[in-house]
Each structure stands twice: as structure tokens, then as C-alpha cells.
């Protein structure tokens, strides 16, 4: 029943931040996203069990191996995303969801809507990215 309610509900800025409705909405959003990723993983492994590499042509085999490598890379990113979703769900239970892990400030509904696994407010995320970019530039010099 709640699943149906939160398909039409959208968090509003004039509601108390991370109120019950917000937490339920993001819980359902994260669980739905997680289910999709798990289903994609199951399909991937079913396809992998098939006869993907049973071709006589060496060029076809090479192309298929490259495709499988790309698929595994995608699968690895999806596994990391599932871990991030699980951590976000734990933060909801702990009452920490929606707050920046660096500053403690609100992350914001718009940012969470776009990236429900976000752990930093925009300012902290931008600062982090600048720091990573600066390290990358200094490492390549």
C-alpha cells in the first residue's frame, strides 16, 4: 500500500526536512532502484551462461570477449551502486540520511532526487572534486 502512495508523492520544500514522508519516499525510491539493478545482474549472468563464445571465427570471439569485458565493467559499477544504495538505506534508518557527511548541512531535496545516494552537500562535493582534480594534475606533472 505504501509503495503505491509513494509512487505519486513528491517531497516538498515546505515540509519539514527529512520528515516521515521524505524518508519513506527515498526508501521506496532506493529499494526500487536496487531491485532494478539486481534484475539486470541476474539477466547478465543468465546471458553469460549461454553460448556467447561458441563461434569458430577468431575475430567474432575477440569482439565477444571485448563485449563481455565491457559488460563486466558495467556490472562492477552496478555492484558498487548497490552497496551505495544499501548504505543510504542504513543512513535512513539511522536518521543520518539527507545530511552532509562533511558539514552536517542538509544535502537538499533536489540533489537527493537527482542522486539519492549522495552523502555530501553540493559545496562539500565541489570541494572534494577540486581536491581530486588538483591531485590528478599534480600527479601527471
PDB file of C-alpha atoms in Angstrom:
ATOM      1  CA  UNK A   1       0.000   0.000   0.000  1.00  0.00           C
ATOM      2  CA  UNK A   2       2.725   2.483   0.979  1.00  0.00           C
ATOM      3  CA  UNK A   3       4.546   1.562  -2.232  1.00  0.00           C
ATOM      4  CA  UNK A   4       1.558   2.861  -4.228  1.00  0.00           C
ATOM      5  CA  UNK A   5       1.249   6.055  -2.162  1.00  0.00           C
ATOM      6  CA  UNK A   6       4.896   6.987  -2.642  1.00  0.00           C
ATOM      7  CA  UNK A   7       4.782   6.486  -6.415  1.00  0.00           C
ATOM      8  CA  UNK A   8       2.664   9.635  -6.711  1.00  0.00           C
ATOM      9  CA  UNK A   9       4.127  11.557  -3.750  1.00  0.00           C
ATOM     10  CA  UNK A  10       6.979  14.023  -4.261  1.00  0.00           C
ATOM     11  CA  UNK A  11       8.865  15.631  -1.364  1.00  0.00           C
ATOM     12  CA  UNK A  12       8.024  19.296  -0.939  1.00  0.00           C
ATOM     13  CA  UNK A  13      10.351  22.063   0.207  1.00  0.00           C
ATOM     14  CA  UNK A  14       7.692  23.421   2.603  1.00  0.00           C
ATOM     15  CA  UNK A  15       7.568  20.138   4.545  1.00  0.00           C
ATOM     16  CA  UNK A  16       9.892  19.523   7.471  1.00  0.00           C
ATOM     17  CA  UNK A  17      13.205  18.303   6.047  1.00  0.00           C
ATOM     18  CA  UNK A  18      13.567  14.518   6.238  1.00  0.00           C
ATOM     19  CA  UNK A  19      10.140  14.094   7.777  1.00  0.00           C
ATOM     20  CA  UNK A  20       8.471  10.671   7.720  1.00  0.00           C
ATOM     21  CA  UNK A  21       7.139  11.207   4.189  1.00  0.00           C
ATOM     22  CA  UNK A  22      10.561  12.192   2.870  1.00  0.00           C
ATOM     23  CA  UNK A  23      12.201   9.148   4.456  1.00  0.00           C
ATOM     24  CA  UNK A  24       9.521   6.806   3.124  1.00  0.00           C
ATOM     25  CA  UNK A  25       9.734   8.329  -0.339  1.00  0.00           C
ATOM     26  CA  UNK A  26      13.509   7.940  -0.563  1.00  0.00           C
ATOM     27  CA  UNK A  27      13.355   4.445   0.944  1.00  0.00           C
ATOM     28  CA  UNK A  28      10.934   3.361  -1.790  1.00  0.00           C
ATOM     29  CA  UNK A  29      12.988   5.119  -4.469  1.00  0.00           C
ATOM     30  CA  UNK A  30      16.203   3.424  -3.316  1.00  0.00           C
ATOM     31  CA  UNK A  31      14.577  -0.004  -2.974  1.00  0.00           C
ATOM     32  CA  UNK A  32      13.088   0.257  -6.458  1.00  0.00           C
ATOM     33  CA  UNK A  33      16.440   1.280  -7.918  1.00  0.00           C
ATOM     34  CA  UNK A  34      18.147  -1.604  -6.094  1.00  0.00           C
ATOM     35  CA  UNK A  35      15.593  -4.107  -7.438  1.00  0.00           C
ATOM     36  CA  UNK A  36      16.241  -2.910 -10.997  1.00  0.00           C
ATOM     37  CA  UNK A  37      19.997  -3.318 -10.591  1.00  0.00           C
ATOM     38  CA  UNK A  38      19.634  -6.813  -9.134  1.00  0.00           C
ATOM     39  CA  UNK A  39      17.326  -7.822 -12.001  1.00  0.00           C
ATOM     40  CA  UNK A  40      19.869  -6.516 -14.518  1.00  0.00           C
ATOM     41  CA  UNK A  41      22.599  -8.525 -12.792  1.00  0.00           C
ATOM     42  CA  UNK A  42      20.519 -11.687 -12.933  1.00  0.00           C
ATOM     43  CA  UNK A  43      19.879 -11.162 -16.658  1.00  0.00           C
ATOM     44  CA  UNK A  44      23.572 -10.548 -17.256  1.00  0.00           C
ATOM     45  CA  UNK A  45      24.585 -13.795 -15.567  1.00  0.00           C
ATOM     46  CA  UNK A  46      21.901 -15.742 -17.416  1.00  0.00           C
ATOM     47  CA  UNK A  47      23.244 -14.391 -20.718  1.00  0.00           C
ATOM     48  CA  UNK A  48      26.773 -15.237 -19.621  1.00  0.00           C
ATOM     49  CA  UNK A  49      25.758 -18.864 -19.116  1.00  0.00           C
ATOM     50  CA  UNK A  50      24.676 -19.000 -22.757  1.00  0.00           C
ATOM     51  CA  UNK A  51      26.777 -19.801 -25.793  1.00  0.00           C
ATOM     52  CA  UNK A  52      28.268 -16.337 -26.206  1.00  0.00           C
ATOM     53  CA  UNK A  53      31.784 -17.520 -27.067  1.00  0.00           C
ATOM     54  CA  UNK A  54      30.939 -20.551 -29.159  1.00  0.00           C
ATOM     55  CA  UNK A  55      31.837 -19.217 -32.553  1.00  0.00           C
ATOM     56  CA  UNK A  56      34.509 -20.522 -34.893  1.00  0.00           C
ATOM     57  CA  UNK A  57      35.665 -17.131 -36.158  1.00  0.00           C
ATOM     58  CA  UNK A  58      38.542 -15.783 -34.069  1.00  0.00           C
ATOM     59  CA  UNK A  59      37.542 -12.161 -34.823  1.00  0.00           C
ATOM     60  CA  UNK A  60      33.997 -12.811 -33.615  1.00  0.00           C
ATOM     61  CA  UNK A  61      35.369 -14.381 -30.435  1.00  0.00           C
ATOM     62  CA  UNK A  62      37.593 -11.362 -29.856  1.00  0.00           C
ATOM     63  CA  UNK A  63      34.689  -8.960 -30.335  1.00  0.00           C
ATOM     64  CA  UNK A  64      32.545 -11.027 -27.970  1.00  0.00           C
ATOM     65  CA  UNK A  65      35.307 -11.083 -25.345  1.00  0.00           C
ATOM     66  CA  UNK A  66      35.567  -7.293 -25.562  1.00  0.00           C
ATOM     67  CA  UNK A  67      31.804  -7.018 -25.159  1.00  0.00           C
ATOM     68  CA  UNK A  68      31.916  -9.309 -22.111  1.00  0.00           C
ATOM     69  CA  UNK A  69      34.719  -7.197 -20.598  1.00  0.00           C
ATOM     70  CA  UNK A  70      32.608  -4.055 -21.029  1.00  0.00           C
ATOM     71  CA  UNK A  71      29.616  -5.882 -19.525  1.00  0.00           C
ATOM     72  CA  UNK A  72      31.709  -6.944 -16.514  1.00  0.00           C
ATOM     73  CA  UNK A  73      32.885  -3.348 -16.021  1.00  0.00           C
ATOM     74  CA  UNK A  74      29.278  -2.186 -16.096  1.00  0.00           C
ATOM     75  CA  UNK A  75      28.313  -4.944 -13.675  1.00  0.00           C
ATOM     76  CA  UNK A  76      31.118  -3.896 -11.315  1.00  0.00           C
ATOM     77  CA  UNK A  77      29.851  -0.288 -11.305  1.00  0.00           C
ATOM     78  CA  UNK A  78      26.330  -1.554 -10.642  1.00  0.00           C
ATOM     79  CA  UNK A  79      27.587  -3.655  -7.710  1.00  0.00           C
ATOM     80  CA  UNK A  80      29.223  -0.556  -6.219  1.00  0.00           C
ATOM     81  CA  UNK A  81      25.974   1.331  -6.715  1.00  0.00           C
ATOM     82  CA  UNK A  82      24.042  -1.421  -4.898  1.00  0.00           C
ATOM     83  CA  UNK A  83      26.488  -1.023  -1.993  1.00  0.00           C
ATOM     84  CA  UNK A  84      25.888   2.757  -2.011  1.00  0.00           C
ATOM     85  CA  UNK A  85      22.126   2.156  -2.006  1.00  0.00           C
ATOM     86  CA  UNK A  86      22.448  -0.211   0.963  1.00  0.00           C
ATOM     87  CA  UNK A  87      24.471   2.424   2.827  1.00  0.00           C
ATOM     88  CA  UNK A  88      21.850   5.076   2.008  1.00  0.00           C
ATOM     89  CA  UNK A  89      19.096   2.799   3.330  1.00  0.00           C
ATOM     90  CA  UNK A  90      21.117   2.313   6.529  1.00  0.00           C
ATOM     91  CA  UNK A  91      21.502   6.101   6.851  1.00  0.00           C
ATOM     92  CA  UNK A  92      17.722   6.456   6.574  1.00  0.00           C
ATOM     93  CA  UNK A  93      17.288   4.000   9.446  1.00  0.00           C
ATOM     94  CA  UNK A  94      19.946   5.807  11.487  1.00  0.00           C
ATOM     95  CA  UNK A  95      18.400   9.225  10.846  1.00  0.00           C
ATOM     96  CA  UNK A  96      21.532  10.470   9.047  1.00  0.00           C
ATOM     97  CA  UNK A  97      20.132  10.397   5.514  1.00  0.00           C
ATOM     98  CA  UNK A  98      19.906  13.731   3.742  1.00  0.00           C
ATOM     99  CA  UNK A  99      22.664  15.377   5.763  1.00  0.00           C
ATOM    100  CA  UNK A 100      26.197  16.057   4.518  1.00  0.00           C
ATOM    101  CA  UNK A 101      28.772  13.678   5.997  1.00  0.00           C
ATOM    102  CA  UNK A 102      31.334  16.521   5.986  1.00  0.00           C
ATOM    103  CA  UNK A 103      29.442  19.614   7.152  1.00  0.00           C
ATOM    104  CA  UNK A 104      26.269  18.179   8.666  1.00  0.00           C
ATOM    105  CA  UNK A 105      24.224  20.552   6.492  1.00  0.00           C
ATOM    106  CA  UNK A 106      21.143  19.468   4.580  1.00  0.00           C
ATOM    107  CA  UNK A 107      22.020  17.930   1.224  1.00  0.00           C
ATOM    108  CA  UNK A 108      18.754  19.189  -0.232  1.00  0.00           C
ATOM    109  CA  UNK A 109      15.744  17.529  -1.805  1.00  0.00           C
ATOM    110  CA  UNK A 110      16.666  18.447  -5.384  1.00  0.00           C
ATOM    111  CA  UNK A 111      20.128  16.902  -5.041  1.00  0.00           C
ATOM    112  CA  UNK A 112      18.737  13.773  -3.380  1.00  0.00           C
ATOM    113  CA  UNK A 113      16.093  13.482  -6.069  1.00  0.00           C
ATOM    114  CA  UNK A 114      18.836  13.554  -8.712  1.00  0.00           C
ATOM    115  CA  UNK A 115      21.317  11.401  -6.744  1.00  0.00           C
ATOM    116  CA  UNK A 116      19.551   9.531  -3.905  1.00  0.00           C
ATOM    117  CA  UNK A 117      22.851   8.031  -2.693  1.00  0.00           C
ATOM    118  CA  UNK A 118      24.516  11.441  -2.258  1.00  0.00           C
ATOM    119  CA  UNK A 119      26.429  11.814   1.003  1.00  0.00           C
ATOM    120  CA  UNK A 120      27.693  15.370   0.562  1.00  0.00           C
ATOM    121  CA  UNK A 121      26.057  18.741   0.020  1.00  0.00           C
ATOM    122  CA  UNK A 122      26.934  20.457  -3.245  1.00  0.00           C
ATOM    123  CA  UNK A 123      29.587  22.691  -1.679  1.00  0.00           C
ATOM    124  CA  UNK A 124      31.394  19.773   0.005  1.00  0.00           C
ATOM    125  CA  UNK A 125      31.150  17.677  -3.175  1.00  0.00           C
ATOM    126  CA  UNK A 126      32.575  20.504  -5.306  1.00  0.00           C
ATOM    127  CA  UNK A 127      35.437  20.985  -2.835  1.00  0.00           C
ATOM    128  CA  UNK A 128      36.132  17.236  -2.904  1.00  0.00           C
ATOM    129  CA  UNK A 129      36.170  17.206  -6.726  1.00  0.00           C
ATOM    130  CA  UNK A 130      38.531  20.202  -6.844  1.00  0.00           C
ATOM    131  CA  UNK A 131      40.870  18.389  -4.453  1.00  0.00           C
ATOM    132  CA  UNK A 132      40.776  15.192  -6.554  1.00  0.00           C
ATOM    133  CA  UNK A 133      41.355  17.166  -9.758  1.00  0.00           C
ATOM    134  CA  UNK A 134      44.281  19.033  -8.196  1.00  0.00           C
ATOM    135  CA  UNK A 135      45.864  15.729  -7.145  1.00  0.00           C
ATOM    136  CA  UNK A 136      45.374  14.358 -10.650  1.00  0.00           C
ATOM    137  CA  UNK A 137      47.051  17.357 -12.236  1.00  0.00           C
ATOM    138  CA  UNK A 138      49.990  17.259  -9.824  1.00  0.00           C
ATOM    139  CA  UNK A 139      50.449  13.521 -10.374  1.00  0.00           C
ATOM    140  CA  UNK A 140      50.640  13.972 -14.148  1.00  0.00           C
ATOM    141  CA  UNK A 141      53.236  16.796 -13.989  1.00  0.00           C
TER     142      UNK A 141
END
